[in-house]
């Protein structure tokens, strides 16, 4: 996998076929496609309720070339637990339809609503129990499927339909929940952040996640043209800026001798080496209509400044963890 | 018929023991009184290596059923058990399990639903799930629990059925009361349940077994809108009707190995009865005792224990009631604002189209574990005899054993 080139990756089978009904410029399919390029063999995918589910499976059509199941919103991790348990039991018994597979990549996709909010309990339970599966958080920072409502993953000051930028309240008043820290605190073997602007990094980390023995967690930043209010052709540009501004640093965290060991990934390593290359968060914010009220009708230096401070603090914390 | 061993088991232990003999692939469960003994005993079987099962000690009942759904969709046999609020927390997933046509088996140690919080028996929990698309079997004693937890796999997995099954046992009255249970050997049970078989469906990649098969991928649980949802619901409706054919088949086979068979319902002294009671679960043991007393006193009393509630065996009920002029219904659940309790409504609907129908009255009893004594059941029979005398039903719904 380490020597996989982009050209070779392109030749690997597509787990998710074109022809689905996700929006133009949607980053969810890019992430799902890249992650599933790294599967080792037999795979079962489960998706929480959300855009990825509704837009890839309207009966009688399906975009999935791997076995796939959706049941509900809050339980992707619990579904995955059951699938993994079924495989383990069949392996132990030496009979049953999954008994013959030496590896089974069990992959759960869920959005920010299904992870930070309604699905956090099921996720925490599955992590604690140590099921061998990979959970992919496709974080577009709001409930996009129901029409852009705020979630625990929505950043401070973002305007959503339930945290609108009003005359008194300038968008969401709370900060983004540190979900990766919460997952890492469970003591799981592998956690990484991923960004579709760096496909090789996504695929390498996905393979690491599949190979990890126990639960692995991939946190993807997933810009949403509709919800973030930018032109659909700018998805990768916005996504890239999330990392270049350190709003969404790329790193991985492995459990070594019981301790979490952090390591920055390429684009974030470059910023750590050359701090002057870190772009101001304003560049990222001003591309997105959901932050428009920070710039118009008048510039809100107070809010932009607060966000920059938050970004700087979180970046500093990561640097300290990397050591 | 096979040699059997007499064991002392309470209802929960009977469920756990038969499930041990079945040796399912996955058990995912969360503790809740009065179901707890089931998960405790099963955990011991796992810890002692008596089963190959993967025991998933989930963090909630919602995840218990979600894990069972994942496991069953992957081709496993999956079992869970719960009660009351646990079943309420699963509610969303009960409908999803049946719509995905997954033959999961779930034991329910029936307990009153909060609030106020109460740990004792009534049927408010499973009656709340009566429209969820699960087959529901109600047990009168530990023997029935043992047998139902074995038969349930064959019923649910029957190619015409493919539905999940709830085995309901009254909390504490059955779950915690030790009784003599005739048990089969592990081998006989495993031969009887065999291996899980799959139906073949037409997926977007061609024909395949209905499971998550890495070789012929299926998409399970897709978005299903105005153009197909209704047809899929029709398939569930038809599968429930087919269960009325499948259950007697399985029952007859079970009779061959165990000597025990259960119909949809169990009539007792109905042939010449003038007054009869029908109901579900352990109360019917008390009713049988009172019927015997009344018979010795010259009263022509009878009873029909309903074993199957979903699907509802309408034809058999009508046939069994026959010419009996007065039928009382014992409901152990209230349906607030409804004309009567859930069983009463079913029974009345069934008789509406019959030319000959009995007078029907509802007796709601035992809520929150309130004891239903033989004296109370006598009182109910007295009310039925009054109806017989007057040839009218002065009070359609009565509440038994409640302070005024």
XYZ file of C-alpha atoms in Angstrom:
727
model
C 0.000 0.000 0.000
C 2.832 2.340 0.845
C 4.028 2.324 -2.769
C 0.542 2.771 -4.226
C 0.547 5.546 -6.776
C -2.405 7.682 -7.706
C -2.395 5.993 -11.105
C -2.617 2.540 -9.501
C -5.294 3.723 -7.086
C -7.353 4.879 -10.034
C -7.263 1.323 -11.392
C -8.497 -0.282 -8.172
C -12.178 -1.228 -8.169
C -14.638 1.491 -7.300
C -16.578 0.568 -4.162
C -18.910 3.453 -4.821
C -19.967 3.887 -8.420
C -20.666 7.095 -10.288
C -24.275 7.945 -11.036
C -25.359 8.596 -7.456
C -27.377 11.678 -6.576
C -25.042 13.606 -4.315
C -24.675 17.306 -5.178
C -22.086 18.596 -7.614
C -18.969 19.381 -5.618
C -19.916 17.080 -2.746
C -16.848 16.011 -0.795
C -18.535 13.021 0.878
C -18.236 10.792 -2.177
C -14.633 11.861 -2.706
C -13.764 10.778 0.824
C -15.815 7.571 0.647
C -14.233 6.691 -2.682
C -10.664 7.374 -1.488
C -11.117 5.553 1.812
C -12.571 2.495 0.088
C -9.718 2.435 -2.460
C -7.632 1.185 0.461
C -9.750 -1.858 1.424
C -7.781 -5.068 1.727
C -10.409 -7.491 0.402
C -13.831 -8.554 1.669
C -15.582 -5.493 3.037
C -18.934 -4.601 4.572
C -19.983 -0.970 4.779
C -22.617 0.533 7.043
C -23.820 4.120 6.793
C -25.736 6.250 9.227
C -28.741 8.147 7.944
C -27.562 11.176 6.003
C -26.756 12.545 2.558
C -24.385 9.699 1.712
C -27.113 7.172 2.482
C -30.086 8.830 0.801
C -28.229 9.930 -2.319
C -26.507 6.613 -3.074
C -29.369 4.191 -2.494
C -32.766 5.391 -3.669
C -34.533 2.090 -4.284
C -34.241 0.290 -6.723
C -30.882 1.956 -7.483
C -27.633 1.620 -5.614
C -24.182 3.064 -6.142
C -22.557 0.473 -3.881
C -20.298 -2.226 -5.273
C -19.659 -3.568 -1.770
C -22.244 -4.994 0.632
C -23.832 -2.048 2.358
C -26.415 -1.528 5.072
C -28.183 1.445 6.550
C -30.516 1.101 9.509
C -30.799 4.378 11.427
C -29.127 7.644 12.359
C -27.480 7.071 15.727
C -26.205 3.538 15.457
C -23.600 3.137 12.699
C -21.067 2.031 15.323
C -23.537 -0.464 16.828
C -24.375 -1.922 13.415
C -20.654 -2.251 12.739
C -20.216 -3.943 16.141
C -22.777 -6.569 15.173
C -21.246 -7.172 11.743
C -17.795 -7.583 13.253
C -19.140 -9.845 16.008
C -20.857 -12.005 13.385
C -17.604 -12.410 11.472
C -15.645 -13.220 14.644
C -18.183 -15.816 15.768
C -18.211 -17.470 12.340
C -14.407 -17.535 12.256
C -14.381 -19.173 15.694
C -16.989 -21.756 14.713
C -15.424 -22.339 11.320
C -18.854 -22.133 9.732
C -21.275 -19.533 8.497
C -21.077 -17.409 5.354
C -18.280 -15.113 6.614
C -16.146 -17.879 8.140
C -13.857 -18.161 5.122
C -12.634 -14.553 5.144
C -9.294 -14.062 6.883
C -9.838 -10.325 6.958
C -13.075 -8.393 6.830
C -12.899 -4.623 6.585
C -15.953 -3.338 8.442
C -16.397 0.338 7.654
C -18.938 2.710 9.184
C -19.642 6.100 7.611
C -21.465 8.718 9.636
C -21.804 12.465 9.464
C -21.212 14.997 12.210
C -24.787 14.766 13.483
C -24.522 10.980 13.615
C -21.200 11.186 15.438
C -20.831 14.297 17.624
C -24.493 14.285 18.667
C -26.997 11.470 18.319
C -24.448 8.716 17.639
C -21.839 9.544 20.283
C -23.105 6.937 22.748
C -23.077 4.086 20.240
C -19.633 5.185 19.034
C -18.233 5.366 22.562
C -19.649 1.934 23.380
C -18.161 0.356 20.267
C -14.754 1.963 20.916
C -14.766 0.799 24.529
C -15.645 -2.751 23.518
C -12.771 -2.738 21.057
C -14.496 -3.988 17.918
C -12.190 -4.305 14.928
C -13.756 -1.758 12.594
C -13.084 1.604 10.981
C -15.358 4.531 11.696
C -15.207 7.341 9.159
C -16.614 10.639 10.348
C -17.609 12.633 7.279
C -17.777 16.012 8.955
C -19.546 18.692 6.949
C -20.193 20.582 10.157
C -24.005 20.627 10.176
C -27.095 18.501 9.532
C -26.933 18.990 5.770
C -29.397 16.254 4.841
C -32.217 17.919 6.777
C -31.308 21.424 5.623
C -28.174 22.796 7.319
C -28.978 22.723 11.041
C -26.208 23.239 13.596
C -24.555 20.215 15.225
C -21.902 19.697 17.885
C -19.447 19.761 14.990
C -20.485 23.158 13.648
C -17.767 25.750 14.221
C -18.203 28.931 16.231
C -19.974 31.787 14.421
C -21.122 29.635 11.480
C -24.588 30.559 10.315
C -26.894 27.567 9.998
C -30.670 27.290 9.849
C -30.851 26.684 13.608
C -27.978 29.012 14.479
C -28.730 31.785 12.008
C -26.672 34.966 11.944
C -29.267 37.351 13.319
C -29.376 40.961 14.409
C -28.395 40.010 17.952
C -26.704 36.615 17.726
C -23.956 36.225 15.082
C -24.338 32.528 14.253
C -23.388 29.544 16.410
C -22.332 30.541 19.909
C -20.495 27.357 20.839
C -17.173 25.924 19.690
C -16.682 22.744 17.716
C -16.576 19.689 19.950
C -13.059 18.121 19.987
C -14.261 14.793 18.672
C -10.876 13.297 17.803
C -9.650 14.026 21.359
C -12.746 12.285 22.714
C -12.066 9.242 20.546
C -8.350 9.196 21.386
C -9.242 9.306 25.098
C -10.874 5.876 24.621
C -7.401 4.459 24.027
C -8.055 3.131 20.525
C -5.192 1.937 18.319
C -5.512 4.402 15.452
C -7.026 7.843 14.895
C -6.291 10.153 11.974
C -7.637 13.299 10.379
C -8.061 13.260 6.605
C -8.669 15.796 3.861
C -9.609 14.970 0.256
C -7.160 17.640 -0.957
C -4.433 15.074 -0.164
C -5.734 11.794 -1.655
C -2.598 9.736 -1.083
C -2.631 10.711 2.583
C -6.314 9.679 2.795
C -5.660 6.288 1.245
C -2.547 5.608 3.327
C -4.388 6.444 6.533
C -7.423 4.405 5.497
C -5.172 1.381 4.990
C -3.578 2.011 8.398
C -7.082 2.108 9.872
C -8.114 -1.174 8.238
C -4.921 -2.857 9.349
C -5.170 -1.630 12.945
C -6.337 -4.348 15.317
C -9.313 -2.823 17.038
C -11.304 0.325 16.448
C -9.875 2.951 14.114
C -11.302 6.408 13.576
C -10.852 8.643 10.554
C -12.053 12.205 10.895
C -12.613 13.750 7.468
C -13.252 17.433 6.910
C -15.950 17.463 4.250
C -16.786 20.891 2.787
C -20.391 21.183 1.614
C -21.046 23.680 -1.165
C -24.724 23.991 -0.244
C -24.292 24.317 3.482
C -21.069 26.303 3.578
C -22.233 28.508 0.737
C -19.412 28.482 -1.774
C -19.393 27.557 -5.498
C -19.252 23.750 -5.967
C -16.020 23.870 -7.977
C -14.223 25.310 -4.923
C -14.619 22.215 -2.708
C -11.006 21.110 -2.826
C -9.745 24.687 -2.499
C -11.840 25.216 0.634
C -10.827 21.832 1.981
C -7.136 22.575 1.379
C -7.414 25.915 3.165
C -8.929 24.186 6.217
C -5.587 22.475 6.694
C -3.348 25.295 5.443
C -4.879 27.647 8.044
C -4.566 24.943 10.741
C -8.320 25.085 11.209
C -8.177 21.343 10.489
C -4.629 20.037 11.017
C -3.734 16.677 9.542
C -2.254 14.186 11.953
C -2.469 10.640 13.122
C -2.378 9.145 16.561
C -1.266 5.605 17.332
C -1.414 3.828 20.620
C 2.104 2.767 21.550
C 2.654 0.973 24.858
C -0.652 2.300 26.080
C 0.104 5.926 25.243
C -1.257 7.994 22.392
C 1.613 8.969 20.088
C 0.830 11.843 17.724
C 2.416 12.499 14.371
C 1.702 15.371 12.017
C 1.031 14.522 8.378
C 2.687 16.114 5.304
C 0.874 19.431 4.872
C 0.712 20.126 8.608
C 4.322 19.051 9.119
C 5.319 21.657 6.554
C 3.543 24.362 8.556
C 5.160 23.179 11.791
C 8.574 23.491 10.124
C 7.801 26.861 8.550
C 5.292 28.566 10.870
C 5.264 31.613 8.590
C 3.534 29.454 5.940
C 0.454 29.108 8.155
C -2.294 31.084 6.478
C -4.625 33.337 8.468
C -7.991 31.688 9.158
C -9.665 34.687 7.556
C -8.706 33.309 4.127
C -10.682 30.179 4.896
C -13.645 31.989 6.416
C -14.123 34.551 3.692
C -14.578 31.904 1.009
C -17.710 30.659 2.766
C -21.153 32.238 2.860
C -21.828 30.739 6.282
C -19.246 33.201 7.672
C -20.332 36.130 5.497
C -21.701 38.058 8.485
C -18.152 38.254 9.841
C -17.245 40.476 6.892
C -20.469 42.204 5.827
C -22.224 44.565 6.346
C -19.362 45.393 8.675
C -16.210 43.561 9.517
C -16.371 41.730 12.870
C -12.738 41.760 13.937
C -13.790 40.587 17.392
C -15.276 37.343 16.067
C -12.610 36.743 13.424
C -10.017 37.347 16.131
C -11.708 34.844 18.467
C -11.700 32.199 15.767
C -8.015 32.870 15.010
C -7.228 32.519 18.722
C -9.121 29.224 18.874
C -7.273 27.933 15.819
C -3.905 29.028 17.233
C -4.619 27.419 20.590
C -5.761 24.110 19.072
C -2.720 24.119 16.735
C -0.409 24.803 19.653
C -1.976 21.931 21.570
C -1.374 19.567 18.656
C 2.238 20.737 18.361
C 2.740 20.056 22.066
C 1.303 16.567 21.680
C 3.570 15.873 18.705
C 6.512 17.098 20.797
C -39.243 -38.746 21.008
C -35.998 -38.027 22.764
C -34.937 -38.568 26.310
C -35.325 -35.412 28.350
C -33.830 -34.119 31.545
C -35.946 -32.414 34.174
C -34.313 -29.182 35.315
C -35.323 -26.529 37.802
C -35.302 -23.292 35.816
C -36.955 -19.949 36.193
C -38.254 -18.275 33.046
C -35.123 -16.247 32.457
C -32.910 -19.292 32.959
C -35.097 -21.288 30.599
C -34.550 -18.615 27.919
C -30.814 -18.524 28.576
C -30.458 -22.313 28.686
C -32.309 -22.976 25.446
C -30.347 -20.177 23.774
C -27.140 -21.810 24.998
C -28.255 -25.023 23.332
C -29.023 -23.154 20.099
C -25.508 -21.621 20.258
C -26.297 -18.486 18.223
C -23.458 -16.525 16.624
C -24.130 -13.237 18.374
C -25.883 -12.228 21.583
C -25.964 -8.460 22.118
C -27.775 -7.383 25.245
C -28.004 -4.807 27.980
C -29.145 -5.517 31.538
C -32.606 -4.504 32.719
C -34.730 -5.976 35.487
C -36.385 -8.533 35.236
C -34.544 -9.753 32.143
C -31.112 -9.553 33.787
C -30.792 -13.240 34.629
C -30.886 -14.068 30.911
C -27.799 -11.981 30.127
C -26.054 -13.045 33.324
C -26.543 -16.764 32.681
C -25.594 -16.365 29.052
C -22.425 -14.467 30.023
C -21.512 -17.437 32.228
C -21.958 -19.842 29.309
C -19.630 -17.605 27.293
C -17.104 -17.314 30.122
C -17.106 -21.094 30.611
C -16.664 -21.758 26.895
C -19.976 -23.609 26.611
C -20.974 -21.626 23.522
C -19.155 -20.212 20.491
C -21.236 -17.070 20.674
C -19.765 -13.596 20.446
C -21.346 -11.802 23.413
C -21.562 -8.058 22.777
C -22.105 -6.260 26.081
C -23.568 -3.151 24.505
C -24.031 0.238 26.136
C -27.806 0.466 25.548
C -30.771 -1.494 24.291
C -30.809 0.626 21.163
C -27.324 -0.631 20.404
C -28.322 -4.167 21.461
C -30.869 -4.417 18.703
C -28.713 -2.403 16.286
C -25.873 -4.890 16.820
C -28.244 -7.824 16.357
C -29.444 -6.229 13.126
C -25.868 -5.795 11.876
C -25.043 -9.371 12.848
C -28.200 -10.893 11.367
C -27.748 -8.900 8.155
C -24.226 -10.317 7.955
C -25.746 -13.808 8.079
C -25.489 -14.572 11.774
C -28.038 -15.912 14.207
C -28.534 -13.093 16.698
C -30.362 -13.064 20.031
C -31.167 -10.353 22.529
C -33.408 -9.895 25.536
C -34.947 -6.901 27.224
C -37.927 -5.520 29.133
C -40.038 -2.400 29.540
C -37.973 0.775 29.036
C -35.316 -1.250 27.248
C -37.842 -2.280 24.642
C -39.078 1.302 24.483
C -35.525 2.482 23.766
C -35.300 -0.139 21.012
C -38.582 0.946 19.500
C -37.067 2.566 16.417
C -34.995 -0.520 15.716
C -37.826 -3.036 16.180
C -39.502 -1.704 13.033
C -36.196 -1.655 11.152
C -35.357 -5.256 12.125
C -38.658 -6.539 10.777
C -38.556 -4.419 7.629
C -35.081 -5.769 6.855
C -36.627 -9.247 7.305
C -34.072 -10.366 9.862
C -35.063 -13.411 11.931
C -33.671 -12.147 15.234
C -34.998 -13.751 18.419
C -35.682 -11.538 21.431
C -36.925 -12.586 24.859
C -39.054 -9.981 26.620
C -39.391 -10.301 30.396
C -42.621 -8.303 30.386
C -42.507 -5.378 32.762
C -44.642 -2.275 33.248
C -43.465 0.658 31.207
C -42.440 3.829 33.056
C -43.769 6.085 34.362
C -44.076 5.922 37.195
C -41.101 3.622 37.250
C -42.050 0.103 38.291
C -40.162 -3.145 37.821
C -43.078 -5.587 37.967
C -45.103 -7.344 35.348
C -47.680 -6.189 32.900
C -47.796 -6.187 29.101
C -47.495 -2.484 28.399
C -44.007 -2.994 26.945
C -44.657 -5.681 24.346
C -48.128 -4.355 23.533
C -46.410 -1.108 22.579
C -44.463 -3.132 20.008
C -47.461 -5.023 18.650
C -47.418 -3.119 15.357
C -43.653 -3.366 14.867
C -43.783 -6.398 12.583
C -42.457 -8.942 15.083
C -44.081 -12.289 15.739
C -45.161 -12.331 19.393
C -45.464 -15.496 21.467
C -46.715 -15.191 25.079
C -45.692 -17.885 27.548
C -47.544 -19.237 30.545
C -44.679 -21.031 32.287
C -40.960 -21.782 32.084
C -41.537 -24.861 29.958
C -43.221 -22.732 27.327
C -40.368 -20.230 27.506
C -37.836 -22.996 26.940
C -39.736 -24.442 24.010
C -40.598 -21.080 22.428
C -36.972 -19.910 22.519
C -36.069 -22.978 20.422
C -39.034 -22.924 18.048
C -38.647 -19.169 17.479
C -35.540 -19.633 15.300
C -37.280 -22.026 12.953
C -40.392 -19.858 12.805
C -38.539 -16.616 12.122
C -36.167 -18.218 9.610
C -38.918 -20.093 7.758
C -38.531 -19.130 4.064
C -42.122 -17.904 3.941
C -41.685 -15.791 7.054
C -38.225 -14.175 7.508
C -39.327 -12.070 10.456
C -38.038 -11.427 13.968
C -39.700 -13.125 16.919
C -40.422 -11.904 20.454
C -40.823 -14.523 23.152
C -42.732 -12.849 25.980
C -42.535 -14.058 29.557
C -44.120 -12.298 32.489
C -41.557 -10.480 34.606
C -40.932 -12.019 38.064
C -44.073 -14.204 37.846
C -42.182 -16.284 35.278
C -38.759 -14.718 34.971
C -37.856 -15.297 38.628
C -39.998 -18.305 39.535
C -38.316 -21.676 39.420
C -40.302 -24.453 37.815
C -39.688 -27.936 36.474
C -38.670 -27.805 32.835
C -38.171 -30.803 30.569
C -35.089 -30.133 28.510
C -33.746 -31.747 25.371
C -30.090 -32.540 24.824
C -27.866 -29.956 23.129
C -27.573 -32.248 20.096
C -31.310 -32.568 19.648
C -31.771 -28.818 19.921
C -28.948 -28.108 17.470
C -30.294 -30.672 15.018
C -33.744 -29.155 15.315
C -32.637 -25.577 14.655
C -30.016 -26.645 12.094
C -28.068 -23.957 10.265
C -29.576 -20.644 9.276
C -30.873 -20.768 5.738
C -31.233 -17.745 3.505
C -33.803 -16.815 0.929
C -32.582 -15.758 -2.510
C -33.428 -12.257 -3.685
C -32.799 -10.216 -6.805
C -30.292 -7.513 -5.925
C -28.690 -4.826 -8.082
C -25.809 -7.232 -8.754
C -28.068 -10.172 -9.560
C -29.477 -13.023 -7.535
C -28.037 -13.500 -4.086
C -28.873 -14.723 -0.633
C -30.484 -12.059 1.532
C -27.417 -11.107 3.543
C -24.360 -8.848 3.332
C -22.347 -10.993 0.966
C -18.925 -9.651 -0.081
C -19.149 -11.706 -3.270
C -22.543 -10.491 -4.497
C -23.054 -7.159 -2.768
C -26.549 -6.222 -1.688
C -27.719 -2.809 -0.569
C -29.827 -3.245 2.556
C -31.891 -0.474 4.087
C -31.928 1.940 1.129
C -34.066 5.035 0.868
C -37.468 3.748 -0.224
C -40.015 6.331 -1.295
C -43.584 6.645 -2.534
C -42.936 4.385 -5.508
C -41.845 1.238 -3.593
C -42.337 1.604 0.180
C -45.956 0.426 0.090
C -45.078 -2.738 -1.865
C -42.384 -3.534 0.666
C -44.884 -3.093 3.489
C -47.227 -5.457 1.641
C -44.497 -8.093 1.684
C -44.277 -7.745 5.455
C -48.043 -7.976 5.785
C -48.032 -11.142 3.684
C -45.112 -12.642 5.618
C -47.115 -12.257 8.827
C -49.999 -14.115 7.217
C -47.593 -16.817 6.042
C -46.433 -17.211 9.638
C -49.854 -18.671 10.378
C -48.912 -21.503 7.995
C -45.296 -21.837 9.078
C -45.870 -21.980 12.832
C -47.942 -25.201 12.796
C -45.303 -26.820 10.534
C -42.519 -25.979 12.959
C -44.713 -26.942 15.896
C -45.427 -30.370 14.418
C -41.722 -31.000 13.900
C -40.994 -29.864 17.416
C -43.642 -32.259 18.714
C -41.745 -35.109 17.076
C -38.536 -34.350 18.960
C -40.005 -33.131 22.252
C -43.480 -34.559 22.584
C -44.734 -31.037 23.158
C -46.648 -28.952 20.706
C -48.450 -25.685 21.065
C -51.191 -24.375 18.856
C -51.832 -20.714 18.335
C -54.085 -20.904 21.335
C -54.926 -23.385 24.053
C -58.591 -24.056 24.851
C -59.530 -25.552 28.199
C -62.992 -26.947 28.933
C -64.497 -24.946 26.115
C -66.728 -27.645 24.591
C -69.803 -26.923 26.707
C -68.698 -23.673 28.357
C -71.263 -20.960 28.999
C -68.746 -18.403 30.160
C -65.114 -18.248 29.093
C -62.054 -16.085 29.574
C -59.236 -15.453 27.165
C -55.914 -13.812 27.874
C -52.136 -13.974 27.603
C -49.302 -15.227 29.745
C -49.049 -16.398 33.322
C -52.469 -15.152 34.450
C -53.954 -17.974 32.421
C -52.515 -20.495 34.873
C -54.597 -18.845 37.588
C -57.611 -18.856 35.278
C -57.240 -22.606 34.687
C -57.198 -23.177 38.455
C -60.394 -21.133 38.859
C -62.058 -22.896 35.911
C -61.461 -26.202 37.675
C -62.922 -24.820 40.908
C -65.983 -23.466 39.136
C -66.494 -26.709 37.224
C -66.486 -28.611 40.532
C -69.195 -26.231 41.663
C -71.256 -26.933 38.558
C -70.449 -23.719 36.698
C -69.728 -24.294 33.021
C -66.590 -22.189 32.832
C -63.859 -22.419 30.197
C -60.802 -20.568 28.971
C -58.671 -19.929 25.910
C -55.040 -19.093 26.450
C -53.716 -17.074 23.543
C -50.144 -18.136 22.857
C -49.755 -16.206 19.642
C -50.685 -12.535 19.535
C -48.870 -11.564 16.333
C -49.942 -12.687 13.853
C -53.369 -12.820 15.454
C -54.978 -16.232 14.932
C -58.453 -14.916 14.136
C -59.941 -18.019 12.516
C -58.828 -20.333 15.274
C -60.220 -18.021 17.918
C -63.634 -17.896 16.261
C -63.646 -21.662 15.851
C -62.588 -22.272 19.446
C -65.139 -19.908 20.933
C -67.818 -21.637 18.866
C -71.201 -21.423 20.575
C -69.900 -20.080 23.876
C -72.255 -17.179 24.639
C -70.059 -14.983 26.870
C -66.366 -14.262 26.427
C -64.311 -12.191 28.851
C -60.964 -10.782 27.765
C -58.103 -10.334 30.217
C -55.875 -7.458 29.210
C -52.666 -6.743 31.094
C -52.133 -3.405 29.388
C -54.129 -0.232 29.060
C -54.467 1.668 25.815
C -55.218 5.172 26.981
C -58.227 6.663 25.279
C -58.991 3.487 23.329
C -62.312 1.621 23.506
C -60.555 -1.101 25.529
C -57.323 -3.016 26.062
C -55.326 -4.286 23.079
C -56.469 -7.926 23.227
C -60.112 -6.869 23.677
C -59.951 -4.738 20.552
C -58.516 -7.626 18.531
C -61.118 -10.066 19.815
C -64.020 -7.705 19.176
C -62.802 -6.912 15.661
C -62.498 -10.604 14.894
C -66.093 -11.299 15.921
C -67.647 -8.252 14.270
C -68.238 -10.068 10.985
C -69.458 -13.308 12.570
C -73.169 -14.092 12.558
C -72.855 -15.876 15.850
C -70.838 -13.922 18.336
C -70.500 -13.963 22.077
C -71.065 -11.048 24.406
C -67.569 -9.661 24.962
C -66.294 -7.740 27.973
C -62.812 -6.503 28.817
C -61.099 -6.910 32.181
C -57.941 -4.891 32.555
C -55.893 -6.297 35.397
C -52.464 -6.603 36.916
C -50.990 -3.251 35.872
C -47.600 -2.633 37.462
C -47.536 -6.179 38.829
C -50.746 -5.870 40.863
C -51.560 -9.411 41.953
C -54.409 -11.092 40.142
C -55.676 -13.628 42.666
C -58.009 -16.594 42.082
C -60.638 -14.609 44.010
C -60.385 -11.773 41.475
C -60.708 -14.205 38.587
C -63.794 -15.673 40.290
C -65.140 -12.139 40.390
C -64.530 -11.806 36.680
C -66.386 -15.063 36.020
C -69.251 -13.786 38.194
C -69.457 -10.705 35.973
C -69.549 -12.986 32.923
C -72.352 -15.022 34.449
C -74.251 -11.820 35.102
C -73.853 -10.911 31.430
C -75.093 -14.427 30.572
C -78.180 -13.873 32.724
C -78.999 -10.375 31.518
C -78.006 -11.041 27.922
C -76.297 -7.687 27.753
C -72.915 -6.195 28.670
C -73.586 -3.470 31.235
C -69.938 -2.459 31.447
C -67.691 -3.032 28.468
C -64.384 -2.409 30.238
C -63.763 -3.196 33.916
C -60.617 -2.739 35.978
C -59.812 -5.672 38.221
C -58.149 -5.256 41.597
C -57.818 -1.477 41.517
C -58.931 0.757 44.403
C -61.873 2.991 43.597
